[in-house]
């Protein structure tokens, strides 16, 4: 089976090649650095399937073009599938499969890194000390023990975050339409508005869907405690970035830590250090001392990349052997 792998970086190739070597009949992987879009879909010519990542464009026109080329499967190297038009894929009879859980602890630990860094200003302390400035002004944090953290989405990653923060002695509030008993054993469920009003830190761990785009908007930001911290390692468009900038400028929002950004495609996963970045919203965010941005690296651990590659090959094999795929994404 021949598979076009889009948005390939060296590390993807390393882990996919390693998994392919374990296959009794290795797959023919055609690596493309380019992301998938209507402009690049022709790279899938002659392939049985494609393999994509978070920012590849897998909308109806792209799916129709893939179908026209004879492609039968779309394999995501990630958990989120908000970039795929599942309806369109189903109508065309294309299998869409994902990697539903790979080291949720990896994303949870990165979330904690953002919280700890922003709270104790270690990103600023690092630079200060290297310049011989040992002043503490501006580095004041809060003791996390006893503070309330609101977790929006208490699934695998949200629960892993909750377990770590439980160890810190934080009070935990959760908002999720499907509460898990594992979470309620250590935290309390709340409605969204009360979670926002009661939390010193709010962290997002729910998938992006057509129903919750900009779920954190100016109204919801207004409900948050003055000086609270907002963390998003889930999907950028859950948060209205423009509203967040206003909340930071008014000093109502205390700090922001994001690993995802609503317009991250074209920025994240690329070296843009020699370019003029013309996204003024993103550039405004970069001017705040109390904003920390990482470029979608929450998943980026050896263990997670190995798991992504292994599950991706299990998914390839479902299509190759005509088996039903346990990781298929179906319209709810
Ligand atoms: P999961 O499916 O285990 O948990 C998601 C939870 O969110 C579920 O319990 C669900 O009931 C809940 N939920 C759904 N809609 C909601 C809403 N409107 N409000 C509150 N809760 C809602 O998924 P998992 O593995 O915990 O991943 C969560 C998200 O994290 C993914 O959808 C993805 O967007 C993001 N992610 C980010 C990564 C990164 O590198 N930064 C890597 C992997 C995932």
XYZ file of C-alpha atoms and ligand atoms in Angstrom:
376
model
C 0.000 0.000 0.000
C 1.310 3.436 -0.975
C 0.743 6.326 1.437
C 1.474 10.045 0.932
C 2.619 11.522 4.235
C 1.981 15.286 4.371
C 3.586 17.912 6.659
C 6.588 15.666 7.266
C 9.363 16.809 9.580
C 12.562 14.832 10.216
C 11.222 13.558 13.528
C 8.015 12.220 11.870
C 10.116 10.340 9.329
C 12.373 8.886 12.041
C 9.502 7.415 14.073
C 7.373 6.327 11.068
C 10.368 4.606 9.413
C 11.168 2.855 12.707
C 7.570 1.529 12.929
C 7.553 0.594 9.218
C 10.654 -1.572 9.716
C 8.648 -3.737 12.132
C 5.982 -4.429 9.488
C 6.202 -7.890 7.824
C 5.377 -6.155 4.499
C 6.510 -2.534 4.866
C 4.313 0.217 3.442
C 5.521 2.512 0.673
C 5.637 5.895 2.416
C 6.005 8.949 0.170
C 7.108 11.829 2.400
C 6.032 15.384 1.570
C 7.261 18.409 3.486
C 4.266 20.346 2.173
C 1.043 20.504 4.092
C -2.111 19.151 2.452
C -4.316 21.696 0.688
C -6.080 21.997 -2.643
C -2.730 23.209 -4.069
C -0.778 20.137 -2.911
C -3.406 17.398 -3.124
C -1.867 16.169 -6.428
C 1.060 14.748 -4.399
C -1.381 11.963 -3.438
C -1.572 10.790 -7.078
C -1.124 7.016 -7.217
C -1.478 6.606 -3.427
C -4.028 4.432 -1.611
C -4.114 6.667 1.436
C -2.745 9.859 2.956
C -1.358 10.614 6.395
C -1.794 14.132 7.818
C -1.312 16.278 10.923
C -3.157 19.031 12.816
C -2.926 21.924 10.349
C -3.425 20.045 7.078
C -6.542 21.196 5.244
C -8.880 18.224 4.835
C -12.082 20.021 3.821
C -14.748 18.885 1.329
C -12.985 20.108 -1.865
C -9.707 18.431 -0.793
C -11.539 15.201 0.099
C -13.329 15.213 -3.266
C -9.989 15.682 -5.044
C -8.458 12.831 -3.003
C -11.414 10.595 -3.829
C -10.956 11.455 -7.516
C -7.314 10.319 -7.254
C -8.423 6.947 -5.851
C -7.394 7.612 -2.240
C -9.356 5.437 0.206
C -8.094 6.475 3.639
C -7.128 9.612 5.586
C -4.931 8.848 8.584
C -4.387 11.545 11.198
C -1.191 11.481 13.249
C -3.072 13.245 16.048
C -6.140 13.035 18.275
C -8.030 16.197 17.213
C -9.880 15.985 13.874
C -11.423 19.471 13.673
C -9.516 20.034 10.379
C -11.361 17.172 8.630
C -14.858 17.465 7.120
C -16.093 14.160 8.524
C -19.505 14.478 6.818
C -17.891 14.884 3.411
C -15.468 12.000 4.043
C -18.311 9.710 5.039
C -20.361 10.612 1.955
C -17.337 9.774 -0.220
C -16.809 6.490 1.638
C -13.317 7.472 2.824
C -11.967 5.933 6.013
C -10.761 8.615 8.450
C -8.787 7.314 11.418
C -6.867 9.087 14.179
C -4.615 8.389 17.134
C -7.103 8.935 19.952
C -4.702 8.815 22.885
C -0.941 8.997 22.877
C 0.715 9.859 26.141
C -1.953 12.301 27.415
C 0.566 12.886 30.204
C 2.911 14.520 27.643
C 0.385 17.299 26.942
C -0.561 17.479 30.626
C 3.085 17.938 31.664
C 3.543 20.701 29.082
C 0.418 22.394 30.458
C 2.008 22.316 33.917
C 5.245 23.720 32.431
C 3.270 26.706 31.088
C 1.521 27.232 34.451
C 4.736 27.050 36.483
C 6.720 29.222 34.089
C 4.083 31.956 33.908
C 3.408 31.860 37.634
C 7.050 32.087 38.761
C 8.305 34.015 35.684
C 11.177 31.594 35.100
C 11.292 32.655 31.411
C 12.165 36.180 32.567
C 14.405 35.060 35.435
C 16.491 32.981 32.987
C 17.306 36.032 30.881
C 17.798 38.339 33.861
C 20.313 36.134 35.630
C 22.307 35.602 32.409
C 22.631 39.391 32.193
C 23.799 39.653 35.784
C 20.495 41.119 37.029
C 19.515 39.408 40.264
C 16.608 41.739 41.160
C 13.377 40.007 42.123
C 10.911 42.799 41.231
C 8.445 41.585 38.635
C 9.014 37.923 39.475
C 6.420 37.611 42.252
C 4.226 34.509 41.937
C 1.514 32.796 43.977
C 1.758 29.558 45.940
C -0.253 27.015 43.952
C -1.142 24.965 47.009
C -4.757 25.770 47.977
C -5.503 27.635 44.712
C -8.496 26.699 42.532
C -7.875 25.424 39.011
C -10.740 25.120 36.534
C -10.322 22.328 33.995
C -12.525 22.590 30.897
C -12.698 19.074 29.445
C -11.899 16.357 31.950
C -11.087 13.645 29.402
C -7.683 11.962 29.154
C -5.494 15.094 29.131
C -7.698 17.095 31.521
C -7.647 14.208 33.980
C -3.850 13.865 33.723
C -3.544 17.615 34.462
C -5.952 17.228 37.399
C -3.896 14.382 38.901
C -0.679 16.438 38.794
C -2.358 19.531 40.275
C -4.002 17.372 42.939
C -0.444 16.524 44.006
C 0.277 20.260 44.275
C -2.650 20.608 46.700
C -4.842 22.631 44.307
C -8.646 22.635 44.484
C -10.015 21.283 41.212
C -13.154 22.319 39.347
C -14.203 20.545 36.163
C -16.579 21.409 33.346
C -17.457 18.598 30.942
C -20.755 17.376 29.473
C -19.602 13.827 30.318
C -18.038 13.894 33.774
C -15.653 11.048 34.603
C -15.728 9.287 37.987
C -11.902 9.450 38.053
C -12.113 13.247 37.991
C -14.924 13.536 40.540
C -12.817 11.425 42.918
C -10.369 14.355 43.169
C -12.371 17.382 41.952
C -15.802 18.938 41.774
C -17.877 19.428 38.626
C -19.227 22.949 38.022
C -21.058 24.816 35.283
C -18.810 26.856 32.995
C -19.676 30.295 34.388
C -19.149 29.279 38.004
C -15.858 27.520 37.114
C -14.637 30.708 35.434
C -15.701 32.877 38.388
C -14.085 30.651 41.028
C -10.770 29.658 39.415
C -7.347 31.262 39.836
C -6.205 29.295 36.788
C -8.395 28.077 33.908
C -7.044 25.444 31.526
C -8.685 24.155 28.333
C -8.670 20.458 27.413
C -11.762 19.913 25.275
C -11.848 19.257 21.525
C -12.741 22.052 19.113
C -16.059 21.570 17.322
C -18.478 23.737 15.372
C -20.310 24.315 18.677
C -17.530 25.661 20.895
C -15.458 27.994 18.665
C -14.526 31.035 20.811
C -16.071 29.456 23.905
C -13.713 31.772 25.787
C -14.896 35.164 24.497
C -15.068 38.651 26.025
C -18.154 37.746 28.098
C -16.545 34.635 29.553
C -13.236 36.460 30.151
C -15.234 39.065 32.072
C -16.450 36.350 34.440
C -12.913 35.293 35.353
C -11.258 36.461 38.566
C -9.158 39.628 38.113
C -5.561 38.507 37.664
C -6.482 34.903 36.747
C -4.338 32.816 34.401
C -5.697 31.289 31.181
C -4.013 28.257 29.616
C -4.854 26.672 26.269
C -3.029 23.560 25.055
C -6.075 22.201 23.223
C -7.037 24.038 20.022
C -6.503 27.745 19.294
C -9.998 28.608 18.108
C -11.521 27.710 21.486
C -10.305 31.172 22.503
C -11.127 34.531 20.893
C -7.581 35.912 20.707
C -8.683 39.496 20.053
C -10.874 39.414 23.187
C -7.940 37.987 25.164
C -5.705 40.868 24.033
C -8.296 43.369 25.297
C -8.563 41.490 28.612
C -4.746 41.588 28.968
C -4.591 45.295 28.080
C -7.251 46.118 30.696
C -5.163 44.111 33.258
C -8.237 41.955 34.006
C -6.591 38.790 32.675
C -3.438 38.193 34.712
C -1.547 35.968 32.282
C -1.923 33.747 29.249
C -0.125 30.534 28.297
C -0.889 28.978 24.917
C 0.534 26.076 22.945
C -2.089 26.568 20.227
C -3.276 29.629 18.342
C -6.337 30.048 16.158
C -4.262 31.158 13.150
C -1.286 28.887 13.867
C -1.291 27.202 10.468
C 1.492 28.810 8.397
C 3.356 29.856 11.567
C 3.705 26.832 13.834
C 5.969 23.954 12.752
C 7.900 26.336 10.412
C 11.067 28.417 10.849
C 9.770 31.946 10.273
C 12.690 33.638 12.065
C 13.921 35.447 8.922
C 10.457 36.481 7.749
C 8.259 39.441 8.471
C 5.307 37.958 10.329
C 2.251 39.859 9.165
C -0.209 38.473 11.694
C -0.706 41.601 13.826
C -2.839 39.801 16.406
C -0.122 37.230 17.042
C 2.586 39.911 17.095
C 0.584 41.941 19.637
C 0.395 38.864 21.865
C 4.188 38.565 21.725
C 4.615 42.031 23.253
C 3.080 41.125 26.635
C 5.511 40.096 29.395
C 2.754 37.948 30.936
C 2.092 35.905 27.793
C 3.907 32.666 27.032
C 3.501 31.020 23.645
C 4.878 27.662 22.564
C 4.397 26.337 19.033
C 2.139 23.296 19.494
C 4.753 21.174 21.235
C 2.547 19.687 23.960
C 2.628 16.261 22.306
C 6.341 16.393 21.523
C 7.979 13.635 23.573
C 9.774 10.506 22.380
C 7.122 8.311 23.989
C 4.252 10.156 22.302
C 5.901 10.137 18.845
C 6.555 6.378 19.149
C 2.917 5.791 20.166
C 1.624 7.989 17.317
C 3.693 5.992 14.799
C 2.597 2.608 16.210
C -1.124 3.457 16.253
C -0.886 5.064 12.805
C 0.476 1.767 11.449
C -2.328 -0.176 13.183
C -4.733 2.158 11.356
C -2.883 1.663 7.999
C -3.212 -2.109 8.497
C -6.986 -1.857 9.009
C -7.342 -0.386 5.519
C -4.742 -2.718 3.999
C -6.480 -5.819 5.403
C -10.080 -4.610 5.000
C -10.665 -4.785 8.768
C -12.945 -2.361 10.599
C -10.819 0.292 12.292
C -11.273 0.897 16.042
C -9.810 4.394 15.629
C -12.132 5.418 12.781
C -13.669 8.869 13.212
C -17.409 8.838 12.593
C -19.903 11.683 12.626
C -21.624 11.687 16.018
P -10.630 13.337 25.298
O -11.607 12.975 24.216
O -10.077 12.238 26.148
O -11.278 14.429 26.279
C -11.972 15.545 25.844
C -13.049 15.852 26.874
O -13.659 17.094 26.531
C -14.173 14.798 26.925
O -14.338 14.349 28.254
C -15.394 15.547 26.405
O -16.603 15.117 27.027
C -15.046 16.976 26.789
N -15.763 17.996 26.020
C -16.236 17.962 24.768
N -16.803 19.127 24.432
C -16.704 19.922 25.530
C -17.085 21.260 25.798
N -17.707 22.023 24.882
N -16.817 21.750 27.024
C -16.172 21.013 27.955
N -15.775 19.757 27.741
C -16.034 19.210 26.549
O -9.473 14.128 24.558
P -7.982 14.393 25.091
O -7.080 13.302 24.645
O -8.031 14.740 26.519
O -7.569 15.670 24.215
C -8.214 16.906 24.390
C -7.769 17.856 23.293
O -6.395 18.185 23.458
C -7.830 17.296 21.855
O -9.141 17.398 21.301
C -6.850 18.171 21.118
O -7.546 19.288 20.596
C -5.885 18.628 22.213
N -4.531 18.085 22.040
C -3.477 18.968 22.004
C -2.188 18.506 21.837
C -1.006 19.427 21.835
O 0.088 19.022 21.418
N -1.118 20.659 22.318
C -1.920 17.072 21.646
C -3.082 16.232 21.783
C -4.353 16.735 21.940
